[in-house]
mmCIF file with all atom_site columns, C-alpha atoms in Angstrom:
data_model
loop_
_atom_site.group_PDB
_atom_site.id
_atom_site.type_symbol
_atom_site.label_atom_id
_atom_site.label_alt_id
_atom_site.label_comp_id
_atom_site.label_asym_id
_atom_site.label_entity_id
_atom_site.label_seq_id
_atom_site.pdbx_PDB_ins_code
_atom_site.Cartn_x
_atom_site.Cartn_y
_atom_site.Cartn_z
_atom_site.occupancy
_atom_site.B_iso_or_equiv
_atom_site.pdbx_formal_charge
_atom_site.auth_seq_id
_atom_site.auth_comp_id
_atom_site.auth_asym_id
_atom_site.auth_atom_id
_atom_site.pdbx_PDB_model_num
ATOM 1   C CA . ALA N 1 1   ? -73.984 121.474 159.368 1.00 0.00 ? 264 ALA N CA 1
ATOM 2   C CA . GLU N 1 2   ? -71.468 119.078 157.832 1.00 0.00 ? 265 GLU N CA 1
ATOM 3   C CA . GLN N 1 3   ? -68.198 118.972 159.766 1.00 0.00 ? 266 GLN N CA 1
ATOM 4   C CA . TRP N 1 4   ? -64.814 117.895 158.409 1.00 0.00 ? 267 TRP N CA 1
ATOM 5   C CA . HIS N 1 5   ? -61.716 117.454 160.514 1.00 0.00 ? 268 HIS N CA 1
ATOM 6   C CA . ALA N 1 6   ? -57.992 116.882 159.997 1.00 0.00 ? 269 ALA N CA 1
ATOM 7   C CA . GLY N 1 7   ? -56.941 113.645 158.348 1.00 0.00 ? 270 GLY N CA 1
ATOM 8   C CA . THR N 1 8   ? -54.452 112.525 155.716 1.00 0.00 ? 271 THR N CA 1
ATOM 9   C CA . LEU N 1 9   ? -55.215 115.564 153.640 1.00 0.00 ? 272 LEU N CA 1
ATOM 10  C CA . GLY N 1 10  ? -56.270 117.623 156.602 1.00 0.00 ? 273 GLY N CA 1
ATOM 11  C CA . VAL N 1 11  ? -59.951 116.769 156.042 1.00 0.00 ? 274 VAL N CA 1
ATOM 12  C CA . SER N 1 12  ? -61.995 113.682 156.507 1.00 0.00 ? 275 SER N CA 1
ATOM 13  C CA . ARG N 1 13  ? -65.532 112.785 157.409 1.00 0.00 ? 276 ARG N CA 1
ATOM 14  C CA . CYS N 1 14  ? -66.790 110.423 160.061 1.00 0.00 ? 277 CYS N CA 1
ATOM 15  C CA . THR N 1 15  ? -68.885 108.696 157.396 1.00 0.00 ? 278 THR N CA 1
ATOM 16  C CA . HIS N 1 16  ? -66.690 107.436 154.553 1.00 0.00 ? 279 HIS N CA 1
ATOM 17  C CA . LEU N 1 17  ? -68.751 107.051 151.349 1.00 0.00 ? 280 LEU N CA 1
ATOM 18  C CA . LYS N 1 18  ? -67.941 106.095 147.778 1.00 0.00 ? 281 LYS N CA 1
ATOM 19  C CA . MET N 1 19  ? -68.309 108.718 145.040 1.00 0.00 ? 282 MET N CA 1
ATOM 20  C CA . ALA N 1 20  ? -68.948 107.702 141.424 1.00 0.00 ? 283 ALA N CA 1
ATOM 21  C CA . LYS N 1 21  ? -65.898 108.080 139.150 1.00 0.00 ? 284 LYS N CA 1
ATOM 22  C CA . PHE N 1 22  ? -65.841 111.141 136.976 1.00 0.00 ? 285 PHE N CA 1
ATOM 23  C CA . ASN N 1 23  ? -66.958 110.767 133.386 1.00 0.00 ? 286 ASN N CA 1
ATOM 24  C CA . GLY N 1 24  ? -64.035 110.412 130.942 1.00 0.00 ? 287 GLY N CA 1
ATOM 25  C CA . ASN N 1 25  ? -65.675 113.053 128.721 1.00 0.00 ? 288 ASN N CA 1
ATOM 26  C CA . GLU N 1 26  ? -64.586 115.630 131.312 1.00 0.00 ? 289 GLU N CA 1
ATOM 27  C CA . LEU N 1 27  ? -60.906 115.002 130.703 1.00 0.00 ? 290 LEU N CA 1
ATOM 28  C CA . PRO N 1 28  ? -60.409 117.556 127.887 1.00 0.00 ? 291 PRO N CA 1
ATOM 29  C CA . ILE N 1 29  ? -61.790 120.337 130.148 1.00 0.00 ? 292 ILE N CA 1
ATOM 30  C CA . GLY N 1 30  ? -59.726 119.116 133.075 1.00 0.00 ? 293 GLY N CA 1
ATOM 31  C CA . ARG N 1 31  ? -56.669 119.171 130.815 1.00 0.00 ? 294 ARG N CA 1
ATOM 32  C CA . VAL N 1 32  ? -57.097 122.927 130.258 1.00 0.00 ? 295 VAL N CA 1
ATOM 33  C CA . TYR N 1 33  ? -56.620 123.534 134.023 1.00 0.00 ? 296 TYR N CA 1
ATOM 34  C CA . ALA N 1 34  ? -54.017 120.814 134.262 1.00 0.00 ? 297 ALA N CA 1
ATOM 35  C CA . ALA N 1 35  ? -51.872 122.311 131.493 1.00 0.00 ? 298 ALA N CA 1
ATOM 36  C CA . SER N 1 36  ? -51.726 125.686 133.197 1.00 0.00 ? 299 SER N CA 1
ATOM 37  C CA . LEU N 1 37  ? -50.961 124.114 136.539 1.00 0.00 ? 300 LEU N CA 1
ATOM 38  C CA . PHE N 1 38  ? -48.304 121.872 135.023 1.00 0.00 ? 301 PHE N CA 1
ATOM 39  C CA . GLN N 1 39  ? -46.482 124.852 133.473 1.00 0.00 ? 302 GLN N CA 1
ATOM 40  C CA . LEU N 1 40  ? -46.308 126.589 136.853 1.00 0.00 ? 303 LEU N CA 1
ATOM 41  C CA . ALA N 1 41  ? -45.273 123.402 138.658 1.00 0.00 ? 304 ALA N CA 1
ATOM 42  C CA . GLN N 1 42  ? -42.566 122.655 136.076 1.00 0.00 ? 305 GLN N CA 1
ATOM 43  C CA . GLU N 1 43  ? -41.129 126.155 136.381 1.00 0.00 ? 306 GLU N CA 1
ATOM 44  C CA . GLN N 1 44  ? -40.777 125.542 140.162 1.00 0.00 ? 307 GLN N CA 1
ATOM 45  C CA . GLY N 1 45  ? -39.490 121.968 139.795 1.00 0.00 ? 308 GLY N CA 1
ATOM 46  C CA . ALA N 1 46  ? -42.541 120.693 141.620 1.00 0.00 ? 309 ALA N CA 1
ATOM 47  C CA . SER N 1 47  ? -44.426 118.690 138.969 1.00 0.00 ? 310 SER N CA 1
ATOM 48  C CA . GLU N 1 48  ? -44.039 115.350 140.783 1.00 0.00 ? 311 GLU N CA 1
ATOM 49  C CA . ALA N 1 49  ? -45.094 116.820 144.115 1.00 0.00 ? 312 ALA N CA 1
ATOM 50  C CA . VAL N 1 50  ? -48.148 118.407 142.529 1.00 0.00 ? 313 VAL N CA 1
ATOM 51  C CA . ARG N 1 51  ? -49.052 115.194 140.733 1.00 0.00 ? 314 ARG N CA 1
ATOM 52  C CA . ASP N 1 52  ? -48.922 113.318 144.045 1.00 0.00 ? 315 ASP N CA 1
ATOM 53  C CA . GLU N 1 53  ? -51.005 116.010 145.783 1.00 0.00 ? 316 GLU N CA 1
ATOM 54  C CA . LEU N 1 54  ? -53.636 115.887 143.068 1.00 0.00 ? 317 LEU N CA 1
ATOM 55  C CA . ASN N 1 55  ? -53.821 112.099 143.199 1.00 0.00 ? 318 ASN N CA 1
ATOM 56  C CA . GLU N 1 56  ? -54.285 112.249 146.944 1.00 0.00 ? 319 GLU N CA 1
ATOM 57  C CA . LEU N 1 57  ? -56.928 114.959 146.617 1.00 0.00 ? 320 LEU N CA 1
ATOM 58  C CA . ALA N 1 58  ? -58.862 113.042 143.993 1.00 0.00 ? 321 ALA N CA 1
ATOM 59  C CA . SER N 1 59  ? -58.797 109.892 146.094 1.00 0.00 ? 322 SER N CA 1
ATOM 60  C CA . PHE N 1 60  ? -60.059 111.803 149.090 1.00 0.00 ? 323 PHE N CA 1
ATOM 61  C CA . VAL N 1 61  ? -62.912 113.462 147.177 1.00 0.00 ? 324 VAL N CA 1
ATOM 62  C CA . ASP N 1 62  ? -63.734 110.141 145.489 1.00 0.00 ? 325 ASP N CA 1
ATOM 63  C CA . GLY N 1 63  ? -64.195 108.594 148.939 1.00 0.00 ? 326 GLY N CA 1
ATOM 64  C CA . ASN N 1 64  ? -66.303 111.324 150.502 1.00 0.00 ? 327 ASN N CA 1
ATOM 65  C CA . LEU N 1 65  ? -69.568 111.682 148.660 1.00 0.00 ? 328 LEU N CA 1
ATOM 66  C CA . LYS N 1 66  ? -71.212 114.467 150.649 1.00 0.00 ? 329 LYS N CA 1
ATOM 67  C CA . PHE N 1 67  ? -68.097 116.615 150.656 1.00 0.00 ? 330 PHE N CA 1
ATOM 68  C CA . ALA N 1 68  ? -67.711 115.970 146.892 1.00 0.00 ? 331 ALA N CA 1
ATOM 69  C CA . ASP N 1 69  ? -71.335 116.991 146.326 1.00 0.00 ? 332 ASP N CA 1
ATOM 70  C CA . PHE N 1 70  ? -70.767 120.189 148.344 1.00 0.00 ? 333 PHE N CA 1
ATOM 71  C CA . LEU N 1 71  ? -67.745 121.076 146.208 1.00 0.00 ? 334 LEU N CA 1
ATOM 72  C CA . SER N 1 72  ? -69.361 120.329 142.854 1.00 0.00 ? 335 SER N CA 1
ATOM 73  C CA . ASN N 1 73  ? -72.939 121.455 143.410 1.00 0.00 ? 336 ASN N CA 1
ATOM 74  C CA . PRO N 1 74  ? -73.516 124.607 141.278 1.00 0.00 ? 337 PRO N CA 1
ATOM 75  C CA . THR N 1 75  ? -76.270 125.801 143.632 1.00 0.00 ? 338 THR N CA 1
ATOM 76  C CA . VAL N 1 76  ? -73.762 126.183 146.503 1.00 0.00 ? 339 VAL N CA 1
ATOM 77  C CA . ASP N 1 77  ? -72.611 129.774 147.018 1.00 0.00 ? 340 ASP N CA 1
ATOM 78  C CA . VAL N 1 78  ? -69.199 130.300 145.511 1.00 0.00 ? 341 VAL N CA 1
ATOM 79  C CA . GLU N 1 79  ? -68.033 132.306 148.486 1.00 0.00 ? 342 GLU N CA 1
ATOM 80  C CA . ALA N 1 80  ? -69.078 129.604 150.960 1.00 0.00 ? 343 ALA N CA 1
ATOM 81  C CA . ARG N 1 81  ? -67.236 127.040 148.928 1.00 0.00 ? 344 ARG N CA 1
ATOM 82  C CA . ARG N 1 82  ? -64.154 129.291 148.706 1.00 0.00 ? 345 ARG N CA 1
ATOM 83  C CA . LYS N 1 83  ? -64.016 129.472 152.503 1.00 0.00 ? 346 LYS N CA 1
ATOM 84  C CA . VAL N 1 84  ? -64.293 125.680 152.880 1.00 0.00 ? 347 VAL N CA 1
ATOM 85  C CA . ILE N 1 85  ? -61.565 125.088 150.267 1.00 0.00 ? 348 ILE N CA 1
ATOM 86  C CA . GLU N 1 86  ? -59.270 127.525 152.103 1.00 0.00 ? 349 GLU N CA 1
ATOM 87  C CA . LYS N 1 87  ? -59.917 126.034 155.504 1.00 0.00 ? 350 LYS N CA 1
ATOM 88  C CA . ALA N 1 88  ? -59.668 122.437 154.366 1.00 0.00 ? 351 ALA N CA 1
ATOM 89  C CA . PHE N 1 89  ? -56.720 122.599 152.000 1.00 0.00 ? 352 PHE N CA 1
ATOM 90  C CA . ARG N 1 90  ? -54.599 125.773 152.432 1.00 0.00 ? 353 ARG N CA 1
ATOM 91  C CA . GLY N 1 91  ? -51.369 124.740 154.205 1.00 0.00 ? 354 GLY N CA 1
ATOM 92  C CA . ARG N 1 92  ? -52.036 121.078 153.646 1.00 0.00 ? 355 ARG N CA 1
ATOM 93  C CA . LEU N 1 93  ? -51.760 121.176 149.885 1.00 0.00 ? 356 LEU N CA 1
ATOM 94  C CA . GLY N 1 94  ? -49.379 123.398 147.955 1.00 0.00 ? 357 GLY N CA 1
ATOM 95  C CA . ASP N 1 95  ? -50.525 126.924 147.085 1.00 0.00 ? 358 ASP N CA 1
ATOM 96  C CA . MET N 1 96  ? -50.444 126.145 143.351 1.00 0.00 ? 359 MET N CA 1
ATOM 97  C CA . VAL N 1 97  ? -52.991 123.363 143.898 1.00 0.00 ? 360 VAL N CA 1
ATOM 98  C CA . VAL N 1 98  ? -55.233 125.370 146.185 1.00 0.00 ? 361 VAL N CA 1
ATOM 99  C CA . ASP N 1 99  ? -55.130 128.390 143.889 1.00 0.00 ? 362 ASP N CA 1
ATOM 100 C CA . THR N 1 100 ? -56.140 126.162 140.956 1.00 0.00 ? 363 THR N CA 1
ATOM 101 C CA . LEU N 1 101 ? -59.042 124.828 142.986 1.00 0.00 ? 364 LEU N CA 1
ATOM 102 C CA . GLN N 1 102 ? -60.186 128.390 143.705 1.00 0.00 ? 365 GLN N CA 1
ATOM 103 C CA . VAL N 1 103 ? -60.049 129.223 139.989 1.00 0.00 ? 366 VAL N CA 1
ATOM 104 C CA . MET N 1 104 ? -62.132 126.152 139.261 1.00 0.00 ? 367 MET N CA 1
ATOM 105 C CA . ASN N 1 105 ? -64.495 127.088 142.069 1.00 0.00 ? 368 ASN N CA 1
ATOM 106 C CA . ARG N 1 106 ? -65.123 130.568 140.594 1.00 0.00 ? 369 ARG N CA 1
ATOM 107 C CA . GLY N 1 107 ? -66.126 128.844 137.370 1.00 0.00 ? 370 GLY N CA 1
ATOM 108 C CA . ASN N 1 108 ? -68.262 126.229 139.131 1.00 0.00 ? 371 ASN N CA 1
ATOM 109 C CA . ARG N 1 109 ? -65.855 123.565 137.813 1.00 0.00 ? 372 ARG N CA 1
ATOM 110 C CA . MET N 1 110 ? -65.095 121.712 141.089 1.00 0.00 ? 373 MET N CA 1
ATOM 111 C CA . VAL N 1 111 ? -66.726 118.627 139.628 1.00 0.00 ? 374 VAL N CA 1
ATOM 112 C CA . LEU N 1 112 ? -63.544 118.353 137.535 1.00 0.00 ? 375 LEU N CA 1
ATOM 113 C CA . VAL N 1 113 ? -61.225 117.481 140.482 1.00 0.00 ? 376 VAL N CA 1
ATOM 114 C CA . GLY N 1 114 ? -60.829 113.899 139.240 1.00 0.00 ? 377 GLY N CA 1
ATOM 115 C CA . ALA N 1 115 ? -60.349 115.001 135.665 1.00 0.00 ? 378 ALA N CA 1
ATOM 116 C CA . LEU N 1 116 ? -57.727 117.561 136.762 1.00 0.00 ? 379 LEU N CA 1
ATOM 117 C CA . ALA N 1 117 ? -55.739 114.893 138.626 1.00 0.00 ? 380 ALA N CA 1
ATOM 118 C CA . SER N 1 118 ? -55.900 112.421 135.718 1.00 0.00 ? 381 SER N CA 1
ATOM 119 C CA . ALA N 1 119 ? -55.047 115.025 133.074 1.00 0.00 ? 382 ALA N CA 1
ATOM 120 C CA . PHE N 1 120 ? -52.142 116.370 135.123 1.00 0.00 ? 383 PHE N CA 1
ATOM 121 C CA . ALA N 1 121 ? -50.756 112.824 135.567 1.00 0.00 ? 384 ALA N CA 1
ATOM 122 C CA . ALA N 1 122 ? -51.123 112.237 131.819 1.00 0.00 ? 385 ALA N CA 1
ATOM 123 C CA . ILE N 1 123 ? -49.217 115.440 130.967 1.00 0.00 ? 386 ILE N CA 1
ATOM 124 C CA . HIS N 1 124 ? -46.502 114.568 133.491 1.00 0.00 ? 387 HIS N CA 1
ATOM 125 C CA . GLU N 1 125 ? -46.146 111.104 131.954 1.00 0.00 ? 388 GLU N CA 1
ATOM 126 C CA . GLU N 1 126 ? -46.029 112.480 128.418 1.00 0.00 ? 389 GLU N CA 1
ATOM 127 C CA . ARG N 1 127 ? -43.208 114.850 129.295 1.00 0.00 ? 390 ARG N CA 1
ATOM 128 C CA . ALA N 1 128 ? -41.325 111.913 130.787 1.00 0.00 ? 391 ALA N CA 1
ATOM 129 C CA . GLY N 1 129 ? -41.624 110.006 127.509 1.00 0.00 ? 392 GLY N CA 1
ATOM 130 C CA . GLY N 1 130 ? -44.380 107.727 128.629 1.00 0.00 ? 393 GLY N CA 1
ATOM 131 C CA . VAL N 1 131 ? -48.150 107.631 128.361 1.00 0.00 ? 394 VAL N CA 1
ATOM 132 C CA . ALA N 1 132 ? -50.682 107.256 131.189 1.00 0.00 ? 395 ALA N CA 1
ATOM 133 C CA . VAL N 1 133 ? -53.239 104.555 130.539 1.00 0.00 ? 396 VAL N CA 1
ATOM 134 C CA . GLN N 1 134 ? -56.430 104.071 132.569 1.00 0.00 ? 397 GLN N CA 1
ATOM 135 C CA . VAL N 1 135 ? -57.638 100.501 132.409 1.00 0.00 ? 398 VAL N CA 1
ATOM 136 C CA . GLN N 1 136 ? -60.966 99.305  133.807 1.00 0.00 ? 399 GLN N CA 1
ATOM 137 C CA . THR N 1 137 ? -61.469 95.589  133.785 1.00 0.00 ? 400 THR N CA 1
ATOM 138 C CA . ALA N 1 138 ? -64.192 93.134  134.898 1.00 0.00 ? 401 ALA N CA 1
ATOM 139 C CA . VAL N 1 139 ? -61.551 91.144  136.764 1.00 0.00 ? 402 VAL N CA 1
ATOM 140 C CA . ALA N 1 140 ? -58.097 92.033  137.989 1.00 0.00 ? 403 ALA N CA 1
ATOM 141 C CA . LEU N 1 141 ? -55.388 91.863  135.315 1.00 0.00 ? 404 LEU N CA 1
ATOM 142 C CA . SER N 1 142 ? -53.019 88.952  135.518 1.00 0.00 ? 405 SER N CA 1
ATOM 143 C CA . ASP N 1 143 ? -49.348 89.750  135.017 1.00 0.00 ? 406 ASP N CA 1
ATOM 144 C CA . ALA N 1 144 ? -49.500 88.107  131.571 1.00 0.00 ? 407 ALA N CA 1
ATOM 145 C CA . ALA N 1 145 ? -52.544 90.096  130.532 1.00 0.00 ? 408 ALA N CA 1
ATOM 146 C CA . ARG N 1 146 ? -50.986 93.331  131.766 1.00 0.00 ? 409 ARG N CA 1
ATOM 147 C CA . THR N 1 147 ? -47.822 92.618  129.779 1.00 0.00 ? 410 THR N CA 1
ATOM 148 C CA . ARG N 1 148 ? -49.831 91.910  126.619 1.00 0.00 ? 411 ARG N CA 1
ATOM 149 C CA . LEU N 1 149 ? -51.852 95.096  127.044 1.00 0.00 ? 412 LEU N CA 1
ATOM 150 C CA . GLN N 1 150 ? -48.775 97.228  127.617 1.00 0.00 ? 413 GLN N CA 1
ATOM 151 C CA . ALA N 1 151 ? -47.171 95.759  124.520 1.00 0.00 ? 414 ALA N CA 1
ATOM 152 C CA . VAL N 1 152 ? -50.191 96.548  122.316 1.00 0.00 ? 415 VAL N CA 1
ATOM 153 C CA . ILE N 1 153 ? -50.535 100.091 123.644 1.00 0.00 ? 416 ILE N CA 1
ATOM 154 C CA . SER N 1 154 ? -46.831 100.858 123.597 1.00 0.00 ? 417 SER N CA 1
ATOM 155 C CA . LYS N 1 155 ? -46.654 99.717  119.964 1.00 0.00 ? 418 LYS N CA 1
ATOM 156 C CA . LYS N 1 156 ? -49.633 101.831 119.025 1.00 0.00 ? 419 LYS N CA 1
ATOM 157 C CA . THR N 1 157 ? -48.497 105.000 120.825 1.00 0.00 ? 420 THR N CA 1
ATOM 158 C CA . GLY N 1 158 ? -44.707 104.618 120.483 1.00 0.00 ? 421 GLY N CA 1
ATOM 159 C CA . LYS N 1 159 ? -44.430 105.404 124.212 1.00 0.00 ? 422 LYS N CA 1
ATOM 160 C CA . ASN N 1 160 ? -43.935 103.435 127.413 1.00 0.00 ? 423 ASN N CA 1
ATOM 161 C CA . ALA N 1 161 ? -47.458 102.634 128.709 1.00 0.00 ? 424 ALA N CA 1
ATOM 162 C CA . ARG N 1 162 ? -47.948 103.001 132.418 1.00 0.00 ? 425 ARG N CA 1
ATOM 163 C CA . PHE N 1 163 ? -51.166 101.693 133.830 1.00 0.00 ? 426 PHE N CA 1
ATOM 164 C CA . LYS N 1 164 ? -53.640 102.952 136.408 1.00 0.00 ? 427 LYS N CA 1
ATOM 165 C CA . GLU N 1 165 ? -55.974 100.003 136.929 1.00 0.00 ? 428 GLU N CA 1
ATOM 166 C CA . SER N 1 166 ? -59.414 99.594  138.435 1.00 0.00 ? 429 SER N CA 1
ATOM 167 C CA . VAL N 1 167 ? -61.895 96.729  138.595 1.00 0.00 ? 430 VAL N CA 1
ATOM 168 C CA . ASP N 1 168 ? -65.541 97.050  137.697 1.00 0.00 ? 431 ASP N CA 1
ATOM 169 C CA . PRO N 1 169 ? -67.447 93.705  137.701 1.00 0.00 ? 432 PRO N CA 1
ATOM 170 C CA . SER N 1 170 ? -70.252 95.283  135.676 1.00 0.00 ? 433 SER N CA 1
ATOM 171 C CA . LEU N 1 171 ? -67.994 95.447  132.612 1.00 0.00 ? 434 LEU N CA 1
ATOM 172 C CA . LEU N 1 172 ? -69.289 92.268  131.081 1.00 0.00 ? 435 LEU N CA 1
ATOM 173 C CA . GLY N 1 173 ? -67.561 93.091  127.807 1.00 0.00 ? 436 GLY N CA 1
ATOM 174 C CA . GLY N 1 174 ? -64.164 92.812  129.442 1.00 0.00 ? 437 GLY N CA 1
ATOM 175 C CA . LEU N 1 175 ? -62.396 96.124  129.671 1.00 0.00 ? 438 LEU N CA 1
ATOM 176 C CA . VAL N 1 176 ? -62.316 99.852  128.903 1.00 0.00 ? 439 VAL N CA 1
ATOM 177 C CA . VAL N 1 177 ? -58.997 101.519 128.050 1.00 0.00 ? 440 VAL N CA 1
ATOM 178 C CA . ARG N 1 178 ? -58.285 105.242 127.885 1.00 0.00 ? 441 ARG N CA 1
ATOM 179 C CA . VAL N 1 179 ? -54.868 106.442 126.719 1.00 0.00 ? 442 VAL N CA 1
ATOM 180 C CA . GLY N 1 180 ? -54.299 110.024 127.887 1.00 0.00 ? 443 GLY N CA 1
ATOM 181 C CA . ASP N 1 181 ? -57.475 111.880 126.935 1.00 0.00 ? 444 ASP N CA 1
ATOM 182 C CA . ASP N 1 182 ? -58.624 109.400 124.312 1.00 0.00 ? 445 ASP N CA 1
ATOM 183 C CA . LYS N 1 183 ? -60.253 106.002 124.113 1.00 0.00 ? 446 LYS N CA 1
ATOM 184 C CA . LEU N 1 184 ? -58.414 103.634 121.858 1.00 0.00 ? 447 LEU N CA 1
ATOM 185 C CA . ASP N 1 185 ? -59.469 103.405 118.247 1.00 0.00 ? 448 ASP N CA 1
ATOM 186 C CA . ALA N 1 186 ? -61.404 100.405 116.923 1.00 0.00 ? 449 ALA N CA 1
ATOM 187 C CA . SER N 1 187 ? -58.414 98.403  115.638 1.00 0.00 ? 450 SER N CA 1
ATOM 188 C CA . VAL N 1 188 ? -56.664 98.468  118.980 1.00 0.00 ? 451 VAL N CA 1
ATOM 189 C CA . ALA N 1 189 ? -59.975 97.926  120.784 1.00 0.00 ? 452 ALA N CA 1
ATOM 190 C CA . ARG N 1 190 ? -60.512 94.719  118.798 1.00 0.00 ? 453 ARG N CA 1
ATOM 191 C CA . LYS N 1 191 ? -57.127 93.380  119.877 1.00 0.00 ? 454 LYS N CA 1
ATOM 192 C CA . LEU N 1 192 ? -57.843 94.253  123.444 1.00 0.00 ? 455 LEU N CA 1
ATOM 193 C CA . ALA N 1 193 ? -61.284 92.684  123.208 1.00 0.00 ? 456 ALA N CA 1
ATOM 194 C CA . GLU N 1 194 ? -59.763 89.407  122.033 1.00 0.00 ? 457 GLU N CA 1
ATOM 195 C CA . LEU N 1 195 ? -57.330 89.542  124.908 1.00 0.00 ? 458 LEU N CA 1
ATOM 196 C CA . SER N 1 196 ? -60.129 90.351  127.365 1.00 0.00 ? 459 SER N CA 1
ATOM 197 C CA . VAL N 1 197 ? -62.121 87.275  126.300 1.00 0.00 ? 460 VAL N CA 1
ATOM 198 C CA . ARG N 1 198 ? -59.182 85.055  127.046 1.00 0.00 ? 461 ARG N CA 1
ATOM 199 C CA . MET N 1 199 ? -58.631 86.868  130.345 1.00 0.00 ? 462 MET N CA 1
ATOM 200 C CA . LEU N 1 200 ? -62.247 86.476  131.357 1.00 0.00 ? 463 LEU N CA 1
ATOM 201 C CA . ASP N 1 201 ? -62.301 82.819  130.312 1.00 0.00 ? 464 ASP N CA 1
ATOM 202 C CA . ARG N 1 202 ? -59.403 82.148  132.627 1.00 0.00 ? 465 ARG N CA 1
ATOM 203 C CA . ALA N 1 203 ? -61.220 83.988  135.466 1.00 0.00 ? 466 ALA N CA 1
#
């Protein structure tokens, strides 16, 4: 049987593997759970703490493929998964987060852990007057490119753009940008594409 033991989140595996990133199309569903969780967290003044816990949880699941597969596999018995969630996370994550995971488990929605974390962060940012922006680029953004991107997105949205960046060398076209739950429209995408060409040329 698979064994997990205490680590940063209270669980880790001896073999550390990479899990594929969740599909951005899952964000709207994740946002449904995130919105309910955010309301509870805000009422208790714990929205920042919950955001940080969810980010840590998503990073952990993202880095442990077999554990992630166990959580998200719909053929796994719900009760067996419930027990693992309780043992792994209760007392190490806040009750609001663990209770949300259990609700997701009952609906066989544990595959949405990454979407839950991203959607919660986006809601938190929106309430703070900003907007969360996920940026995937073929090469790491330079300071100048980041500033240009932030200016374009901030002008489009009317909000302060805060980036979460990742690098994917397979993105030969340059970059993929998601603002909140949505990909940018064609007009903004064209501006970003022009910028990405210059960025890749410099790389």
